[in-house]
Short mmCIF file of C-alpha atoms and ligand atoms in Angstrom, two decimals:
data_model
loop_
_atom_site.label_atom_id
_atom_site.label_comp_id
_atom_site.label_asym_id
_atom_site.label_seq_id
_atom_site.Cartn_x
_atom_site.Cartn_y
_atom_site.Cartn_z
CA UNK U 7 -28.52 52.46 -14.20
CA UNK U 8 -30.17 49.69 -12.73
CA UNK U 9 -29.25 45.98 -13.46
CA UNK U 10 -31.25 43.92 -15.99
CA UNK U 11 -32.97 40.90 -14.53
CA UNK U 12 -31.47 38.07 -14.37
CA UNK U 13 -33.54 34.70 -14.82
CA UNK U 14 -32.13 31.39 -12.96
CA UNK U 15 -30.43 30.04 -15.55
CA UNK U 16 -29.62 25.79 -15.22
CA UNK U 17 -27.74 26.06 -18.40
CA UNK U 18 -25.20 22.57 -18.34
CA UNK U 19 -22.42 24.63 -19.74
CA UNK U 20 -21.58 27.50 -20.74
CA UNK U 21 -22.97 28.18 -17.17
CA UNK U 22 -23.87 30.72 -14.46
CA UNK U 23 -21.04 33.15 -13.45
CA UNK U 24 -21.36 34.86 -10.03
CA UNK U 25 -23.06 38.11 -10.63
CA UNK U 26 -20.19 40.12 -8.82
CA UNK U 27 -18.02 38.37 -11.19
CA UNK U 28 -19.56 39.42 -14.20
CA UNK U 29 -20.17 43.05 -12.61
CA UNK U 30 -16.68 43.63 -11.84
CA UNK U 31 -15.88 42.33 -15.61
CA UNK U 32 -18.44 45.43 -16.85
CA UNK U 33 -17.48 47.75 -14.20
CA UNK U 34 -13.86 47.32 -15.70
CA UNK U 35 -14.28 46.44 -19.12
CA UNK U 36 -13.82 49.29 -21.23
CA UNK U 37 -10.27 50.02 -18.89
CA UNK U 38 -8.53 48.46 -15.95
CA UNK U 39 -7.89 50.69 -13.50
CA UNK U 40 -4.36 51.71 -13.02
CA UNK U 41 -4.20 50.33 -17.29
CA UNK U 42 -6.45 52.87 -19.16
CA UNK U 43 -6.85 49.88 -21.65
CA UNK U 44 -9.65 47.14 -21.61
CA UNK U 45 -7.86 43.53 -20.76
CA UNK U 46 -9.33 42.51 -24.26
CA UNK U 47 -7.25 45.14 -25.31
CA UNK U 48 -3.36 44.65 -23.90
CA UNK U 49 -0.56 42.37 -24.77
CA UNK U 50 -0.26 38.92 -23.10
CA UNK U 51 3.25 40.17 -22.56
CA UNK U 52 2.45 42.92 -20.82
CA UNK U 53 3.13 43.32 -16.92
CA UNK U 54 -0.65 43.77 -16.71
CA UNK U 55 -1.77 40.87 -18.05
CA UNK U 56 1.10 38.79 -16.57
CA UNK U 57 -0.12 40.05 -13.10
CA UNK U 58 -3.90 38.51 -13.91
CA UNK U 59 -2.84 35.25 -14.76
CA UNK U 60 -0.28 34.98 -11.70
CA UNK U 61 -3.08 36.11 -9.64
CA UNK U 62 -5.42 33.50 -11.18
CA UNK U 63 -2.31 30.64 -10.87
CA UNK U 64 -1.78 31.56 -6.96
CA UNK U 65 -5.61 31.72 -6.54
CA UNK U 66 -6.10 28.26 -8.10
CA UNK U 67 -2.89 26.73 -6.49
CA UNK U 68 -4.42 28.39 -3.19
CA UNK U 69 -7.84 26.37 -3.65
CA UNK U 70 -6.64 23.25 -4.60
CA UNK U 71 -3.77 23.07 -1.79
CA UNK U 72 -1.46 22.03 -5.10
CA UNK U 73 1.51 20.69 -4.05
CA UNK U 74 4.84 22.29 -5.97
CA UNK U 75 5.63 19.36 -7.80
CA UNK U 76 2.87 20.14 -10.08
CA UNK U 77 2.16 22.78 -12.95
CA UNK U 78 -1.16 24.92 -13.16
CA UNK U 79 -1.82 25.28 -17.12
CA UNK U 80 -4.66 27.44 -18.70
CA UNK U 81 -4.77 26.66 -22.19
CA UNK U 82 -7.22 27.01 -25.41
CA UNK U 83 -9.47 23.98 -26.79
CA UNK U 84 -11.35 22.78 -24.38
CA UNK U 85 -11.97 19.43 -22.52
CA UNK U 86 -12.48 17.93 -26.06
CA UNK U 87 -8.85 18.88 -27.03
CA UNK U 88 -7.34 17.08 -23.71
CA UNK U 89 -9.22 13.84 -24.79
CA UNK U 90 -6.63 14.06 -27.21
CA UNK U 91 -3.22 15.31 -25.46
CA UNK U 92 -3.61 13.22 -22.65
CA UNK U 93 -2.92 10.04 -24.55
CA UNK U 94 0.00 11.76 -27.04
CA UNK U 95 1.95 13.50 -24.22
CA UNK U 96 1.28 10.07 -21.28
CA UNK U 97 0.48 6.80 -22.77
CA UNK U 98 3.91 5.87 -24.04
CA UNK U 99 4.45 3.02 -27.09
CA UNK U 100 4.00 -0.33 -25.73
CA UNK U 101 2.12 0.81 -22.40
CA UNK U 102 -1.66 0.16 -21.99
CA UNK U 103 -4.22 3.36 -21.17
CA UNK U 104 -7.25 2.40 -18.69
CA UNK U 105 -10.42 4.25 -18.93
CA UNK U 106 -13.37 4.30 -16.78
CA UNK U 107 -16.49 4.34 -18.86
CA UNK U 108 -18.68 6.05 -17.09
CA UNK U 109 -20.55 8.56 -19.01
CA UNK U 110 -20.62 10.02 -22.37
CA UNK U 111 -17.95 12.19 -21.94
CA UNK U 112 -15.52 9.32 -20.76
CA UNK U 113 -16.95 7.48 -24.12
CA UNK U 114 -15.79 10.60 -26.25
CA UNK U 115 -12.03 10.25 -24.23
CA UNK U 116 -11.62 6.67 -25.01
CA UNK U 117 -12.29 7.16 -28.76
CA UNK U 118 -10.21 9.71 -28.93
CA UNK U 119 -6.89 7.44 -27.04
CA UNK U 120 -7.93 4.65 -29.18
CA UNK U 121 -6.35 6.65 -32.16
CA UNK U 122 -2.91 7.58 -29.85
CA UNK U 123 -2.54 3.48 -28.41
CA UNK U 124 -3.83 0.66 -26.68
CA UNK U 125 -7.04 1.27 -24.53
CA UNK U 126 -8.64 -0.91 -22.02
CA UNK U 127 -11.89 -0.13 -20.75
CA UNK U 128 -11.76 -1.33 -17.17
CA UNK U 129 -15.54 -1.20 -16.68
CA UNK U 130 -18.20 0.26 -18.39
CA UNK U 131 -22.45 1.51 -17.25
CA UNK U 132 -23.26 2.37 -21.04
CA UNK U 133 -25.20 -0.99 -20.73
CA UNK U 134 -27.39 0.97 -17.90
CA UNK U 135 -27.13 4.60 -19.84
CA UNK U 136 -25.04 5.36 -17.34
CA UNK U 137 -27.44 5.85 -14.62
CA UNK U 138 -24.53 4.67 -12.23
CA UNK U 139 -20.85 4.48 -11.54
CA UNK U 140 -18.58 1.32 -11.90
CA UNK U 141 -18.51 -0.13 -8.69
CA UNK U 142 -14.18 -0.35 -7.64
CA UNK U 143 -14.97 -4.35 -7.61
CA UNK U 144 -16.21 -4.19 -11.28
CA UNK U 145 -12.52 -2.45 -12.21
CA UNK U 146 -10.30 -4.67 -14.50
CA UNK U 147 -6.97 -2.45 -14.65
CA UNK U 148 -4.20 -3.39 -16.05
CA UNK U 149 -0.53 -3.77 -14.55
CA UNK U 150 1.57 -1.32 -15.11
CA UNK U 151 -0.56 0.99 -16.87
CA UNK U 152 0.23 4.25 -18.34
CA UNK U 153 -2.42 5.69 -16.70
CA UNK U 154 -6.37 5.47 -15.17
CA UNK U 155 -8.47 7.80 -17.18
CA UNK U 156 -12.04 8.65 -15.53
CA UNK U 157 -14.35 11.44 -15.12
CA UNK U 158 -15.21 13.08 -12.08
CA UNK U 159 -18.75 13.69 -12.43
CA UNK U 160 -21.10 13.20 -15.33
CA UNK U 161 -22.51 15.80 -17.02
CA UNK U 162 -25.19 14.92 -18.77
CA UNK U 163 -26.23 11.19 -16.84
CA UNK U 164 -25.75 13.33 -13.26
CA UNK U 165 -23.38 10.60 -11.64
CA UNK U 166 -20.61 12.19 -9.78
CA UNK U 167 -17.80 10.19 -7.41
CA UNK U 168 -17.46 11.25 -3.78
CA UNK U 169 -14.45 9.25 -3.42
CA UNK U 170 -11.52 8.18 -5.91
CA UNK U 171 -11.16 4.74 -7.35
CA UNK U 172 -8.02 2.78 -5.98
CA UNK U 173 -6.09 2.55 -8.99
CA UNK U 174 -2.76 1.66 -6.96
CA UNK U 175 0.59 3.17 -8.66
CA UNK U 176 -1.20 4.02 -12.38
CA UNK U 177 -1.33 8.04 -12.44
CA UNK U 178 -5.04 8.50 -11.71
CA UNK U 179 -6.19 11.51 -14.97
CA UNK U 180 -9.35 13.12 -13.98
CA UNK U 181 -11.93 15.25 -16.80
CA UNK U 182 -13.24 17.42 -14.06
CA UNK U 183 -15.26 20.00 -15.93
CA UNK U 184 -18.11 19.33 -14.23
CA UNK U 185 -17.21 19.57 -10.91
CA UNK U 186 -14.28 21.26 -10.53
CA UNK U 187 -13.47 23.26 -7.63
CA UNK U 188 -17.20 22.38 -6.10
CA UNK U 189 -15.70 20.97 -3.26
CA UNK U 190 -12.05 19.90 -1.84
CA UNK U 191 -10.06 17.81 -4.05
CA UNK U 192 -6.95 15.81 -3.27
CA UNK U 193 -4.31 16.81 -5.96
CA UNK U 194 -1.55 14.33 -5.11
CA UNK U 195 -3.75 11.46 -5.54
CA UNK U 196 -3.83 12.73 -9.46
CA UNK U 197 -1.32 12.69 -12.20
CA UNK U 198 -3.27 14.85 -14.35
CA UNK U 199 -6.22 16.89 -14.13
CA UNK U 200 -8.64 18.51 -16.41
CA UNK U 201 -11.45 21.09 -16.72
CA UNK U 202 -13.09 23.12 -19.40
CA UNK U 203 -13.70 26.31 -17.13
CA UNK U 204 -17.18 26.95 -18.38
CA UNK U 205 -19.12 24.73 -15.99
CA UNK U 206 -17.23 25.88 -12.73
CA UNK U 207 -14.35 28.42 -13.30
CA UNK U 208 -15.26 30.55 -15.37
CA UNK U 209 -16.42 31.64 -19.12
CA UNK U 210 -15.85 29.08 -22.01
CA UNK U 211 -12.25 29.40 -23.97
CA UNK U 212 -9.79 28.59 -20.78
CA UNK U 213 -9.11 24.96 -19.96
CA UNK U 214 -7.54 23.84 -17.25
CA UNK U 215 -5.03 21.43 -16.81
CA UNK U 216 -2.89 20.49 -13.31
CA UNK U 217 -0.48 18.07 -14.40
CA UNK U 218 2.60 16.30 -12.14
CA UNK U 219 5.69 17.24 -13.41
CA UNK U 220 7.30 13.71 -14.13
CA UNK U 221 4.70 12.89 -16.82
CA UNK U 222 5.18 16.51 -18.46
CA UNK U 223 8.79 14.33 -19.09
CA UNK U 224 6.47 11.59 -21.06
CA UNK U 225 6.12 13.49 -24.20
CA UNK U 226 7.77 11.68 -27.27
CA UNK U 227 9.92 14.43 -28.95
CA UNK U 228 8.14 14.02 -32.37
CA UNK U 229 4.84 15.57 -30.62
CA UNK U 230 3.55 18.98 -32.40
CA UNK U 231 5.25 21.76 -30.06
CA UNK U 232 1.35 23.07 -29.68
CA UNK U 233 -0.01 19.69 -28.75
CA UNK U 234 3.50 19.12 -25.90
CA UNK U 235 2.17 19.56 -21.87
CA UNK U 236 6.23 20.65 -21.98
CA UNK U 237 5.95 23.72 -23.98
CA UNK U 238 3.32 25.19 -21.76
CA UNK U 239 4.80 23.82 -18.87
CA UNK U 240 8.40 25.49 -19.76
CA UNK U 241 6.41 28.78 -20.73
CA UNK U 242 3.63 29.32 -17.86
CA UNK U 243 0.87 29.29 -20.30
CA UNK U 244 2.43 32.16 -22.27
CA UNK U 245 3.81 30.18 -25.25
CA UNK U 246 1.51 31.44 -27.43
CA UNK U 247 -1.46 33.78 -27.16
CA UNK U 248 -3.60 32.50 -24.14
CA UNK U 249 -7.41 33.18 -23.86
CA UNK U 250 -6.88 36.16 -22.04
CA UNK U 251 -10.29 37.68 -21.26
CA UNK U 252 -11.20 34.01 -20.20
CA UNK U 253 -8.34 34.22 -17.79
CA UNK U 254 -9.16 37.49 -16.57
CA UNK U 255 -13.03 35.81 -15.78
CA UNK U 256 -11.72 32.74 -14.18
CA UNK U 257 -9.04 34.88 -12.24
CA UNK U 258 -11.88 37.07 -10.76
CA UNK U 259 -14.19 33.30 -10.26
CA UNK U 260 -11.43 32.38 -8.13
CA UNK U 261 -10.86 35.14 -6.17
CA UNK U 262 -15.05 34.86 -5.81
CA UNK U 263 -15.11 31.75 -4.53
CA UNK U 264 -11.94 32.38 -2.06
CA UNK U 265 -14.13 35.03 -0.71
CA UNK U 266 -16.76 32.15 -0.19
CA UNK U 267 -14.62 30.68 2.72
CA UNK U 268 -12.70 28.30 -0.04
CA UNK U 269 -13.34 24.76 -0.85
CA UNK U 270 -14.43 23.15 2.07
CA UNK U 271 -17.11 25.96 1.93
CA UNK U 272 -18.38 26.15 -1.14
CA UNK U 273 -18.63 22.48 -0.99
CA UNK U 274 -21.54 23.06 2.25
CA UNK U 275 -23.00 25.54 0.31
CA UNK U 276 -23.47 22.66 -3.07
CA UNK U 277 -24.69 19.84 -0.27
CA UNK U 278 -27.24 22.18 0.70
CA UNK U 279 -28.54 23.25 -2.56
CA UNK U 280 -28.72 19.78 -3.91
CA UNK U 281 -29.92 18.47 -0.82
CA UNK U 282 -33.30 20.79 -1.47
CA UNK U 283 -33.59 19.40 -4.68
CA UNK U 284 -33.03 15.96 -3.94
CA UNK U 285 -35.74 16.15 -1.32
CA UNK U 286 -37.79 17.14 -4.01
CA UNK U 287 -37.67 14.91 -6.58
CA UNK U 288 -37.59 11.73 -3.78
CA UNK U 289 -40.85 13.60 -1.74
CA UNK U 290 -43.84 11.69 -3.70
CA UNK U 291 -42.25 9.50 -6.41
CA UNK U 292 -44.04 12.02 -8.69
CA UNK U 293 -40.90 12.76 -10.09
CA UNK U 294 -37.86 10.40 -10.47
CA UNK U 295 -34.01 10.83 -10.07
CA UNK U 296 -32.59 8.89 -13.02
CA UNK U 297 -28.93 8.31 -10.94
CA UNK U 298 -28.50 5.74 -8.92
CA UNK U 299 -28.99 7.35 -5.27
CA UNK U 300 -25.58 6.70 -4.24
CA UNK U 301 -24.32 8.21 -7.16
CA UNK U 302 -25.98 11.34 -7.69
CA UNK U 303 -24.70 14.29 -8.44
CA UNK U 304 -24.56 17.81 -6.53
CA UNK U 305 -23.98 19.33 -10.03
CA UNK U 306 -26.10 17.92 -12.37
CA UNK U 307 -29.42 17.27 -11.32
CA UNK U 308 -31.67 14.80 -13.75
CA UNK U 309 -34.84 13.53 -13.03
CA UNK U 310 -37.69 12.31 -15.58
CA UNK U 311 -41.77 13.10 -14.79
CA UNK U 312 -44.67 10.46 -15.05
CA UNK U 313 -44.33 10.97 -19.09
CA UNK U 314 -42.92 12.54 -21.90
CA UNK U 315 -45.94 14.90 -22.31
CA UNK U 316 -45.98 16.38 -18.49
CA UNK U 317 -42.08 16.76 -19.59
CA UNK U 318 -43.28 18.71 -22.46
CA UNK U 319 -45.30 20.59 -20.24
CA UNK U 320 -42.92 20.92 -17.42
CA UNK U 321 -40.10 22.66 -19.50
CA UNK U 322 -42.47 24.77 -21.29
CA UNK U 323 -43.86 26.31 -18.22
CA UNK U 324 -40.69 26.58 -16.38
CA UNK U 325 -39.23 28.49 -19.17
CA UNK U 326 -41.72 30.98 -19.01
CA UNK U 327 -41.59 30.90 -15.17
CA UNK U 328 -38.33 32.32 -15.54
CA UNK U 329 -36.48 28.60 -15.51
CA UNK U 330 -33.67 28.58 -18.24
CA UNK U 331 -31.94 25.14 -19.42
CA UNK U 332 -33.66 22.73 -17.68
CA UNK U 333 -34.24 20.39 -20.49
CA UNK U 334 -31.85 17.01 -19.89
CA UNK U 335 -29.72 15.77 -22.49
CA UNK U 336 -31.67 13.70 -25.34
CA UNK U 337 -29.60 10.70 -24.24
CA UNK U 338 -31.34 10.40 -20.92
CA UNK U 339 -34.50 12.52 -21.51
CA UNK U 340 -36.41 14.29 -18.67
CA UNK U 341 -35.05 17.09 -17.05
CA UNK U 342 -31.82 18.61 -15.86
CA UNK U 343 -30.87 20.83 -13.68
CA UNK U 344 -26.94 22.13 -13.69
CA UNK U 345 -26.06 23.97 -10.08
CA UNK U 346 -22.91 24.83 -10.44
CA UNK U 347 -21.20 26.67 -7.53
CA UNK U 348 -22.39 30.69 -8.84
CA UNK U 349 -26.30 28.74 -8.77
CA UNK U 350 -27.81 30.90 -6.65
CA UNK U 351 -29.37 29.08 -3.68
CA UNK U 352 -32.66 31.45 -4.14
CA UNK U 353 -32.84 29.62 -7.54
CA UNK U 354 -33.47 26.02 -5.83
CA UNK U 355 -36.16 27.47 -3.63
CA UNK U 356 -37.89 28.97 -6.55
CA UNK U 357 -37.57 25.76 -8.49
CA UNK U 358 -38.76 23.57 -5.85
CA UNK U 359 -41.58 26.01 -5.03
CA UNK U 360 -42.28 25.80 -8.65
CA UNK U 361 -42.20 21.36 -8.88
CA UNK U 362 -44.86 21.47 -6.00
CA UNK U 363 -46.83 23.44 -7.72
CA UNK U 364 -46.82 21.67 -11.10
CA UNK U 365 -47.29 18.37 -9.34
CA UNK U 366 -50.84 19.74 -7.17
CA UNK U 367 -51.78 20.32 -10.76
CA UNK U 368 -50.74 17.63 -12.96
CA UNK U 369 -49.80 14.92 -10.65
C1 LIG H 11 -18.57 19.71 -21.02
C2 LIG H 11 -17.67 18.57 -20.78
C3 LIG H 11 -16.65 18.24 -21.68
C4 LIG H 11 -16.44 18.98 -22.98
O1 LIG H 11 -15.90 20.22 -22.73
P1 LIG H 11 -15.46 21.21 -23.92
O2 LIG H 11 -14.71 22.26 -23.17
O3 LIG H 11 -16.71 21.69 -24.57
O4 LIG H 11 -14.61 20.46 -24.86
C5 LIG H 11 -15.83 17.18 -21.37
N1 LIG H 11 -15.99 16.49 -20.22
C6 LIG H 11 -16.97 16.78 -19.34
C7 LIG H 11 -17.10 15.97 -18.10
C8 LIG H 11 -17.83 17.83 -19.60
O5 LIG H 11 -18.80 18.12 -18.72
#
């Protein structure tokens, strides 16, 4: 049987998986060997299963260098749902939440804290769509805060930070479903982090969440047992039924990108790819990065044409040149292209191969 082709797919999220991921999935699905039973199949309670998500825990804990004092959670919900449980389990009565408005995701975590307490936006680029990242000087945080909310890298503007903000002793909270694991990141200088997996780590269904264990302590004790960091914290993820063929995906992502060398890298591998691109779009000024240059993002690549009709054009060629998802978000317009660590590097030559082309004939 010979594999079906696979087009290069810049799909924002749910993403690319490595293709030796998703062989080993089919290769195994119908019965893990040494289980005689699919993993969609057998109890969460079962030694089987409880081996795949230690495996996954240890391979992510292993990545991220996580230091013992925190807790490695793989929930249900989504990024969406954290916008929420951040703010009930960590910003206690009285205190005062800081968010970083950088994007449109960080805009969907402050409305959601806004119902929990008091929110201060400590700077905001909506007034410049976003097309860049609060600058540290333009940061108005607030003493004593609960904690610093921002996102990592911006999905759907393509802004992503290469080094933290200072937010002094505040717990810094990172959404990092964009970028997560796409290079090294420095665990102890968060108090909470969180991914969706379906941009980086994995299939959609599984969200991550790293969380230090002295704010797990923050939860009031009227908070829905569901909704507590505590109960999945006391109960490694096993309170309840987890997403267990998610986990089983992100387990084998992780032991894929170990096999990549680890963070540092993977995180050569994403300069390099986004690098080509990058040279690209900046060659002629035919096309046009819409992120500030010192801003840009490895993972999410956006860049407008000379008008919305060669846009037209440009997506409806690429698509049947074997391009999938490269249309950007309405918000920004244009084009986007999502290279998340399984983008395969061939993928970037093709495109680029492909954006000469269309400029000798359109530009
Ligand atoms: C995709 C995304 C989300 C939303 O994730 P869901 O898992 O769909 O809720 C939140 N934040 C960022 C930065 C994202 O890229």
């Amino acid at each position: 049987m010979s594999a079906p082709h696979r087009i290069f797919n810049f799909s924002a999220g749910p993403a690319v998986l490595p293709e030796a991921v998703l062989e080993e999935a089919q290769r195994d699905l119908v019965a893990l060997p040494g289980v005689g039973m699919s993993v969609m199949e057998i109890s969460h309670r079962s030694k089987a299963f409880e081996d795949i998500l230690h495996r996954a825990v240890a391979d992510i804990r292993a990545l991220g260098n996580i230091p013992d004092n925190y807790k490695v959670l793989l929930l249900q919900g989504g990024a969406s749902t954290q916008f929420s449980l951040v703010p009930m389990n960590i910003l206690t009565p009285g205190a005062t939440a800081d968010y970083i408005d950088s994007g449109s995701w960080a805009e969907k975590a402050v409305k959601e804290a806004k119902k929990v307490g008091t929110v201060n936006v400590a700077a905001s680029t909506k007034g410049e769509n976003y097309s860049r990242l609060p600058l540290q000087s333009e940061l108005t945080l607030t003493p004593g805060a609960a904690y610093v909310h921002m996102t990592s890298n911006n999905t759907i503007e393509g802004t992503e930070y290469t080094t933290l903000p200072e937010v002094g002793d505040a717990p810094l909270i990172s959404d990092t479903s964009s970028n997560m694991f796409s290079k090294p990141i420095d665990v102890a200088k968060h108090g909470l982090i969180y991914a969706g997996a379906q941009k980086n780590l994995g299939p959609s269904g599984v969200t991550l969440v790293i969380i230090r264990e002295d704010l797990i302590a923050r939860a009031p004790a009227s908070l829905h047992t569901m909704f507590s960091y505590k109960t999945h914290a006391e109960n490694d993820s096993l309170y309840n039924t987890p997403p267990t063929f998610g986990i089983y995906v992100l387990g084998l992502t992780m032991k894929w990108l170990r096999g990549l060398g680890g963070l540092e890298a993977v995180a050569k591998l994403n300069q390099r790819k986004g690098g080509k691109l990058y040279a690209e779009i900046d060659r002629t000024g035919f096309y046009r990065g819409t992120a500030k240059k010192d801003d840009r993002s490895l993972m999410n690549i956006t860049f407008r044409l000379p008008s919305e009709e060669l846009e037209k054009k440009f997506d409806k060629e690429a698509t049947a040149a074997g391009f999938d998802g490269l249309k950007g978000h309405r918000s920004v317009g244009g084009m986007r292209a999502s290279i998340y660590n399984a983008f395969p590097e061939a993928g970037i030559d093709a495109l680029v191969a492909f954006m000469q082309e269309f400029e000798k004939k359109n530009g």
